[in-house]
Coordinates of C-alpha atoms and ligand atoms in Angstrom, one line a residue:
X1 CA 4.9 4.4 -35.4
X2 CA 3.9 0.7 -35.3
X3 CA 7.3 -0.2 -34.0
X4 CA 9.4 2.2 -31.8
X5 CA 12.6 0.1 -32.6
X6 CA 14.2 1.3 -35.7
X7 CA 17.7 0.0 -36.2
X8 CA 20.0 -0.9 -39.0
X9 CA 21.2 -4.0 -37.2
X10 CA 17.9 -5.9 -37.4
X11 CA 18.5 -9.4 -38.8
X12 CA 15.6 -8.9 -41.3
X13 CA 15.3 -5.6 -43.1
X14 CA 11.9 -4.1 -43.1
X15 CA 10.7 -2.6 -46.4
X16 CA 7.8 -0.7 -47.9
X17 CA 6.8 -1.4 -51.5
X18 CA 5.5 1.8 -53.2
X19 CA 3.5 1.3 -56.4
X20 CA 1.5 -2.0 -56.6
X21 CA 1.3 -2.3 -60.4
X22 CA 2.5 -4.7 -63.1
X23 CA 6.1 -5.0 -62.2
X24 CA 5.8 -4.7 -58.4
X25 CA 4.5 -8.3 -58.2
X26 CA 7.9 -9.5 -59.4
X27 CA 9.7 -7.4 -56.7
X28 CA 7.2 -8.7 -54.1
X29 CA 7.7 -12.3 -55.0
X30 CA 11.5 -11.9 -55.0
X31 CA 11.4 -10.3 -51.5
X32 CA 9.3 -13.3 -50.4
X33 CA 12.1 -15.6 -51.7
X34 CA 14.8 -13.8 -49.8
X35 CA 15.2 -14.4 -46.0
X36 CA 17.1 -11.1 -45.3
X37 CA 14.2 -8.7 -46.0
X38 CA 10.5 -8.5 -45.6
X39 CA 7.9 -6.1 -47.0
X40 CA 5.8 -4.8 -44.1
X41 CA 3.7 -2.1 -45.8
X42 CA 2.4 -1.2 -49.2
X43 CA 1.5 2.1 -50.8
X44 CA -0.4 2.9 -54.0
X45 CA -2.6 5.8 -55.0
X46 CA -5.0 3.5 -56.7
X47 CA -7.3 1.9 -54.0
X48 CA -8.3 -1.1 -56.1
X49 CA -4.7 -2.0 -56.9
X50 CA -3.6 -1.6 -53.3
X51 CA -6.4 -3.8 -52.1
X52 CA -5.8 -6.6 -54.7
X53 CA -2.0 -6.5 -54.1
X54 CA -2.4 -6.5 -50.3
X55 CA -4.8 -9.4 -50.4
X56 CA -2.7 -11.4 -52.8
X57 CA 0.4 -11.1 -50.8
X58 CA -1.1 -10.9 -47.3
X59 CA 0.1 -7.4 -46.4
X60 CA -2.3 -5.6 -44.0
X61 CA -0.5 -2.2 -43.7
X62 CA -1.7 -0.3 -46.7
X63 CA -1.4 3.4 -47.5
X64 CA -2.4 5.7 -50.3
X65 CA 0.5 8.1 -49.7
X66 CA 4.1 7.7 -48.8
X67 CA 4.2 10.4 -46.1
X68 CA 1.6 8.7 -44.0
X69 CA 3.2 5.4 -44.5
X70 CA 6.6 6.6 -43.4
X71 CA 5.1 8.6 -40.5
X72 CA 3.3 5.5 -39.2
X73 CA 5.6 2.6 -40.0
X74 CA 9.2 1.9 -39.1
X75 CA 11.0 0.7 -42.2
X76 CA 14.7 0.4 -43.2
X77 CA 14.0 0.9 -46.9
X78 CA 11.5 1.7 -49.6
X79 CA 11.3 -0.2 -52.9
X80 CA 9.7 2.2 -55.4
X81 CA 7.9 0.5 -58.3
X82 CA 5.8 3.5 -59.3
X83 CA 6.4 5.2 -62.7
X84 CA 9.2 7.7 -63.3
X85 CA 7.0 10.9 -62.9
X86 CA 6.3 9.9 -59.3
X87 CA 9.9 9.2 -58.4
X88 CA 11.1 12.6 -57.3
X89 CA 8.4 13.1 -54.7
X90 CA 8.8 9.5 -53.5
X91 CA 12.6 9.4 -53.3
X92 CA 12.7 12.8 -51.6
X93 CA 10.1 11.7 -49.0
X94 CA 12.0 8.5 -48.2
X95 CA 15.3 10.5 -47.9
X96 CA 13.8 13.0 -45.5
X97 CA 12.6 10.1 -43.3
X98 CA 16.1 8.7 -43.3
X99 CA 15.1 5.5 -45.2
X100 CA 17.3 3.8 -47.8
X101 CA 15.8 3.9 -51.3
X102 CA 15.6 1.4 -54.2
X103 CA 13.9 3.0 -57.2
X104 CA 12.8 1.5 -60.5
X105 CA 14.4 2.7 -63.8
X106 CA 14.4 5.3 -65.3
X107 CA 14.9 6.7 -61.9
X108 CA 14.5 10.3 -63.1
X109 CA 12.9 12.1 -66.0
X110 CA 15.9 14.3 -66.7
X111 CA 19.6 14.4 -65.7
X112 CA 18.9 17.5 -63.7
X113 CA 16.4 15.6 -61.6
X114 CA 18.7 12.7 -61.3
X115 CA 21.4 14.9 -59.9
X116 CA 19.0 16.4 -57.4
X117 CA 17.9 13.0 -56.2
X118 CA 21.4 11.7 -55.8
X119 CA 22.4 14.9 -53.8
X120 CA 19.2 14.7 -51.7
X121 CA 19.9 11.1 -50.7
X122 CA 23.5 11.9 -50.0
X123 CA 22.6 14.9 -47.8
X124 CA 20.2 12.8 -45.7
X125 CA 22.7 9.9 -45.4
X126 CA 20.6 7.3 -47.2
X127 CA 21.6 5.1 -50.1
X128 CA 19.9 5.4 -53.5
X129 CA 20.0 2.2 -55.6
X130 CA 18.4 2.0 -59.0
X131 CA 16.5 -1.2 -59.7
X132 CA 18.4 -2.0 -62.9
X133 CA 18.1 -5.7 -63.2
X134 CA 19.1 -6.7 -66.7
X135 CA 22.9 -6.8 -65.9
X136 CA 21.9 -9.3 -63.1
X137 CA 20.6 -11.9 -65.6
X138 CA 22.5 -15.1 -65.1
X139 CA 23.7 -15.3 -68.7
X140 CA 24.8 -11.6 -68.7
X141 CA 26.7 -12.0 -65.5
X142 CA 28.6 -15.0 -66.9
X143 CA 29.6 -13.0 -70.0
X144 CA 30.7 -10.2 -67.7
X145 CA 32.8 -12.7 -65.6
X146 CA 34.6 -14.0 -68.6
X147 CA 35.3 -10.5 -69.9
X148 CA 36.6 -9.3 -66.4
X149 CA 38.7 -12.5 -66.0
X150 CA 40.4 -11.6 -69.2
X151 CA 39.4 -14.9 -70.9
X152 CA 39.2 -13.2 -74.3
X153 CA 41.9 -10.6 -73.7
X154 CA 41.1 -7.0 -74.4
X155 CA 37.6 -6.5 -75.8
X156 CA 37.6 -4.4 -79.0
X157 CA 34.0 -5.0 -80.2
X158 CA 30.7 -5.9 -78.5
X159 CA 27.1 -6.3 -79.7
X160 CA 24.1 -6.4 -77.5
X161 CA 21.0 -7.2 -79.6
X162 CA 17.4 -7.2 -78.3
X163 CA 14.9 -7.8 -81.1
X164 CA 11.4 -8.9 -80.5
X165 CA 7.8 -8.5 -81.6
X166 CA 6.3 -9.4 -78.2
X167 CA 3.2 -7.4 -77.3
X168 CA 4.6 -5.5 -74.4
X169 CA 1.6 -3.1 -74.5
X170 CA -0.8 -5.8 -73.2
X171 CA 0.6 -5.7 -69.7
X172 CA 2.0 -2.1 -69.8
X173 CA -0.5 -0.1 -71.9
X174 CA 1.2 3.2 -70.9
X175 CA 4.2 2.2 -73.0
X176 CA 2.1 3.0 -76.2
X177 CA 1.7 6.6 -75.1
X178 CA 5.3 7.5 -74.4
X179 CA 6.8 10.0 -76.9
X180 CA 10.2 8.4 -76.0
X181 CA 9.6 4.7 -75.9
X182 CA 12.1 2.0 -76.7
X183 CA 15.4 3.7 -75.7
X184 CA 14.0 5.0 -72.5
X185 CA 12.1 1.9 -71.4
X186 CA 14.2 -1.0 -72.8
X187 CA 17.3 0.6 -74.3
X188 CA 18.1 1.9 -70.8
X189 CA 18.7 -1.8 -69.8
X190 CA 20.8 -2.7 -72.9
X191 CA 22.9 0.5 -72.5
X192 CA 23.4 -0.4 -68.9
X193 CA 24.6 -3.8 -69.9
X194 CA 27.0 -2.2 -72.4
X195 CA 28.4 -0.1 -69.6
X196 CA 28.7 -3.1 -67.3
X197 CA 30.6 -5.1 -69.9
X198 CA 32.7 -2.4 -71.7
X199 CA 32.8 0.6 -69.3
X200 CA 31.7 4.2 -69.7
X201 CA 31.1 5.8 -73.0
X202 CA 33.0 8.7 -74.7
X203 CA 30.6 9.2 -77.6
X204 CA 27.7 7.5 -79.3
X205 CA 25.5 7.9 -82.4
X206 CA 22.0 6.7 -82.7
X207 CA 19.3 6.1 -85.3
X208 CA 15.7 5.4 -84.5
X209 CA 12.4 4.7 -86.2
X210 CA 8.8 3.7 -85.6
X211 CA 7.1 0.8 -87.4
X212 CA 4.0 0.4 -85.2
X213 CA 1.5 3.1 -86.3
X214 CA -0.5 2.7 -83.0
X215 CA 2.1 4.0 -80.6
X216 CA 3.6 7.4 -79.9
X217 CA 7.3 6.7 -79.6
X218 CA 10.1 5.0 -81.5
X219 CA 10.1 1.2 -81.5
X220 CA 13.5 0.5 -82.9
X221 CA 16.9 2.0 -82.2
X222 CA 20.5 1.3 -83.3
X223 CA 23.4 2.8 -81.5
X224 CA 27.2 2.7 -81.9
X225 CA 29.2 3.5 -78.8
X226 CA 32.9 4.3 -78.3
X227 CA 33.9 3.2 -74.7
X228 CA 36.7 4.8 -72.6
X229 CA 38.9 1.7 -73.0
X230 CA 38.7 1.8 -76.8
X231 CA 36.1 -0.9 -77.3
X232 CA 33.4 -0.1 -79.8
X233 CA 29.9 -1.6 -79.2
X234 CA 26.7 -1.8 -81.2
X235 CA 23.5 -1.8 -79.2
X236 CA 20.3 -2.5 -81.1
X237 CA 16.8 -2.9 -79.9
X238 CA 13.4 -3.4 -81.5
X239 CA 9.8 -4.2 -80.6
X240 CA 8.9 -4.3 -84.3
X241 CA 10.7 -7.5 -85.3
X242 CA 8.8 -10.6 -86.5
X243 CA 10.5 -13.8 -85.5
X244 CA 9.0 -17.3 -85.3
X245 CA 11.3 -18.1 -82.3
X246 CA 10.9 -14.7 -80.6
X247 CA 13.6 -14.5 -77.9
X248 CA 11.7 -12.0 -75.7
X249 CA 13.1 -10.7 -73.3
X250 CA 16.6 -12.0 -74.0
X251 CA 19.5 -10.0 -75.2
X252 CA 21.9 -11.8 -77.5
X253 CA 25.5 -10.8 -76.9
X254 CA 28.7 -11.0 -78.9
X255 CA 32.1 -9.9 -77.6
X256 CA 35.4 -10.0 -79.6
X257 CA 38.6 -9.7 -77.8
X258 CA 42.2 -9.8 -79.0
X259 CA 42.6 -13.3 -77.5
X260 CA 39.1 -14.8 -78.1
X261 CA 35.4 -14.2 -78.6
X262 CA 32.2 -14.9 -76.7
X263 CA 28.8 -15.6 -78.2
X264 CA 25.6 -15.8 -76.1
X265 CA 22.7 -17.5 -78.0
X266 CA 19.0 -17.5 -77.4
X267 CA 19.1 -21.1 -76.1
X268 CA 21.4 -20.0 -73.3
X269 CA 24.4 -21.6 -75.0
X270 CA 27.5 -19.4 -74.3
X271 CA 30.4 -20.2 -76.6
X272 CA 33.9 -19.2 -75.7
X273 CA 36.0 -19.2 -78.9
X274 CA 39.8 -19.4 -78.4
X275 CA 42.6 -19.0 -81.0
X276 CA 43.4 -22.2 -83.0
X277 CA 39.8 -23.0 -83.7
X278 CA 39.1 -24.2 -80.1
X279 CA 35.6 -23.5 -78.6
X280 CA 33.9 -24.4 -75.3
X281 CA 30.2 -24.3 -74.9
X282 CA 28.6 -23.6 -71.5
X283 CA 24.9 -23.9 -70.6
X284 CA 24.0 -20.7 -68.8
X285 CA 20.3 -21.5 -68.3
X286 CA 19.3 -19.8 -65.0
X287 CA 17.9 -21.6 -62.0
X288 CA 14.3 -20.2 -62.4
X289 CA 12.5 -18.9 -59.3
X290 CA 9.7 -21.4 -58.4
X291 CA 7.1 -18.6 -59.1
X292 CA 8.5 -17.5 -62.4
X293 CA 6.8 -17.9 -65.8
X294 CA 8.1 -17.9 -69.3
X295 CA 8.9 -15.7 -71.1
X296 CA 9.2 -13.3 -68.1
X297 CA 11.3 -15.8 -66.2
X298 CA 14.5 -14.3 -67.7
X299 CA 13.7 -10.9 -66.1
X300 CA 12.2 -12.4 -62.9
X301 CA 15.4 -14.4 -62.1
X302 CA 17.4 -11.1 -62.5
X303 CA 15.0 -9.4 -60.0
X304 CA 15.8 -12.0 -57.4
X305 CA 19.6 -11.7 -58.1
X306 CA 19.5 -7.9 -57.9
X307 CA 17.5 -7.8 -54.6
X308 CA 19.7 -10.5 -53.1
X309 CA 22.8 -8.5 -53.9
X310 CA 21.2 -5.4 -52.5
X311 CA 20.5 -7.1 -49.1
X312 CA 24.1 -8.4 -48.9
X313 CA 25.6 -5.0 -49.7
X314 CA 23.3 -3.2 -47.3
X315 CA 24.5 -5.6 -44.6
X316 CA 28.1 -5.0 -45.5
X317 CA 27.6 -1.3 -45.7
X318 CA 28.7 -1.3 -49.4
X319 CA 27.2 0.7 -52.2
X320 CA 25.4 -1.4 -55.0
X321 CA 26.7 -1.6 -58.5
X322 CA 23.7 0.3 -59.8
X323 CA 23.8 3.1 -57.1
X324 CA 22.5 6.5 -58.2
X325 CA 25.9 7.9 -59.4
X326 CA 26.6 4.8 -61.5
X327 CA 23.1 4.8 -63.0
X328 CA 23.3 8.5 -63.7
X329 CA 25.8 7.5 -66.4
X330 CA 23.4 5.0 -67.9
X331 CA 20.6 7.6 -67.9
X332 CA 23.1 10.0 -69.6
X333 CA 23.4 7.5 -72.5
X334 CA 19.7 7.5 -72.9
X335 CA 19.7 11.3 -73.1
X336 CA 22.6 11.3 -75.5
X337 CA 20.9 8.7 -77.7
X338 CA 17.9 10.9 -78.2
X339 CA 20.1 14.0 -78.8
X340 CA 22.0 12.1 -81.5
X341 CA 18.9 10.7 -83.1
X342 CA 17.4 14.2 -83.3
X343 CA 20.5 16.0 -84.6
X344 CA 22.0 13.3 -86.8
X345 CA 25.4 13.9 -85.1
X346 CA 27.2 11.8 -82.6
X347 CA 26.7 12.9 -79.0
X348 CA 29.0 13.0 -75.9
X349 CA 27.1 11.7 -72.8
X350 CA 27.3 13.6 -69.6
X351 CA 29.1 11.9 -66.7
X352 CA 28.5 11.9 -63.0
X353 CA 31.1 14.4 -62.0
Ligands
NAD401 P1 2.1 0.2 -63.5 O1 1.4 1.4 -64.1 O2 1.6 -1.1 -63.8 O3 2.2 0.4 -61.9 C1 2.6 1.5 -61.3 C2 1.8 1.7 -60.0 O4 2.3 2.8 -59.3 C3 0.3 1.9 -60.2 O5 -0.5 1.0 -59.5 C4 0.1 3.4 -59.7 O6 -1.2 3.6 -59.2 C5 1.2 3.5 -58.7 N1 1.6 4.9 -58.4 C6 1.7 5.9 -59.3 N2 2.1 7.0 -58.6 C7 2.2 6.7 -57.3 C8 2.5 7.4 -56.1 N3 2.8 8.7 -56.2 N4 2.4 6.8 -54.9 C9 2.1 5.5 -54.9 N5 1.8 4.7 -56.0 C10 1.8 5.3 -57.2 O7 3.6 0.4 -64.0 P2 4.7 -0.8 -64.1 O8 4.7 -1.4 -65.5 O9 4.6 -1.7 -62.9 O10 6.1 0.1 -64.1 C11 6.5 0.7 -62.9 C12 8.0 1.1 -63.0 O11 8.7 -0.1 -63.2 C13 8.4 2.0 -64.1 O12 9.4 2.9 -63.7 C14 8.9 1.0 -65.2 O13 9.8 1.6 -66.1 C15 9.5 -0.1 -64.3 N6 9.6 -1.4 -64.9 C16 10.8 -2.0 -64.8 C17 11.0 -3.3 -65.3 C18 12.4 -3.9 -65.1 O14 12.6 -5.0 -65.7 N7 13.2 -3.4 -64.4 C19 10.0 -3.9 -66.0 C20 8.8 -3.2 -66.1 C21 8.6 -2.0 -65.6
89V402 O1 12.0 -4.2 -68.6 C1 11.2 -3.3 -68.9 O2 11.5 -2.2 -68.6 C2 9.9 -3.7 -69.6 C3 10.0 -4.4 -70.9 C4 10.9 -5.6 -70.9 C5 8.6 -4.7 -71.4 O3 10.6 -3.5 -71.8 O4 9.1 -2.5 -69.7

C-alpha cells in the first residue's frame, strides 16, 4: 500500500480511474474541476493509452490490471470507464477490495449480470453507481424540476427526441461493430431520461432499422412507453438523420400536462406554456466547463454535474439517483426494447425486485 491510512472521513476522496480511452478524459477533467475528489492512480490494459493519459494528466501511479492497483494503492473509489464486457471483472474486484464503484453505462451486458453485480456490491458493503450522465444535463434537470414541482399539472404525454447525423464512429470506432447499437449505446440515455421525468415503465413497443450500410447494428429506433403513473411517452433516436443544424448531442423534449406544457428547443430555450395562451421562455444554456468543447460540451457539463452530485452524496452517506438498482430498470428498458423490436409485440420490462 502506498498509504496505510484508508478512511472514509478523508476530506478529499481518492479515486482510481480504470480505462483511459475516449470518454475517460471527460471524467478525468471533471474530477480535476471538483475539489472533493482526486484521481491518484490509473489503470488500462493498453500500455500506450495508459502512458499518454498519465502524461497528459500528470498521474504517476499507473497499472495494467486492477488487482495490482487495488493491492498497492489506497483508494476510496474506482471510476470505471472501460467498455461493458470488462465491467463484471472490474466491479467485482473493486467490491472485494471494499472500494465504492462508479461504472460507465451500460453497466452490464445482461440483466443477469446486472443483478449479480448489484448483489456483489451489496454483500461487500460498497456502493455501485452507474455513470448515467444525460439526466444531469442542465436543460434536462430544469425540465425535471418543472415537472416535479407540478408546474404543468399531471403529465400525460412526453417526447424525448434525439436525432442526428453526427459521425460518432470517428471517436468511437467500436460503435460500428456492435450488433446492438443505438438503443444500447444512446437509447439507454434517452430511456433513462424518460424514467427520470415520467417514472418506471409498465410496457413498451419498439421499432428499429438501419440506414448506414457500413455498421452492424440498428441506427434508428422509435419507442412508445406506458409509464406507471399513466403518462405515455415517445422516445426516438437516430444517427441517420441529415440536418443542416444538427443538434448533436442534444435531446429535444416535449411534455404535456393537464395544466400546461413544456418545450425544450435546440437553442436551449425552454418554454413553459400555461392555460389562456400564456407562455414564459427561459434560457437554460449551461455554464460550460472551461475545458469543454462544442458539440461535446452538452455531455461534458453533465459529467461534472453527475460527479459533483456523487461526491456530495458519498459524503452524506446517501445513494445516488443512478445507483445500481435504479439503473437496472433503465437497462431493463433496453432489453425490453430489443425484445419488442424482434417480436413485433409490446414487451414488459423487468424491474429490480
Ligand atoms: P474506449 O475504447 O475509447 O476506451 C476504453 C478503454 O478501456 C481502452 O483504453 C481499453 O484499453 C480500456 N480497457 C478495456 N478493458 C480494460 C480492463 N479490463 N482494464 C483496464 N482497462 C481496460 O471506449 P470509450 O468510448 O471511452 O467508452 C468506454 C465506456 O464509456 C463504455 O462503457 C461506453 O458506453 C461509455 N461511454 C459513455 C458516454 C457517456 O456519455 N456516458 C459516452 C461515451 C462512452
Ligand atoms: O453517450 C454516449 O454513450 C456516446 C454517444 C453520445 C456518441 O452516443 O457513445
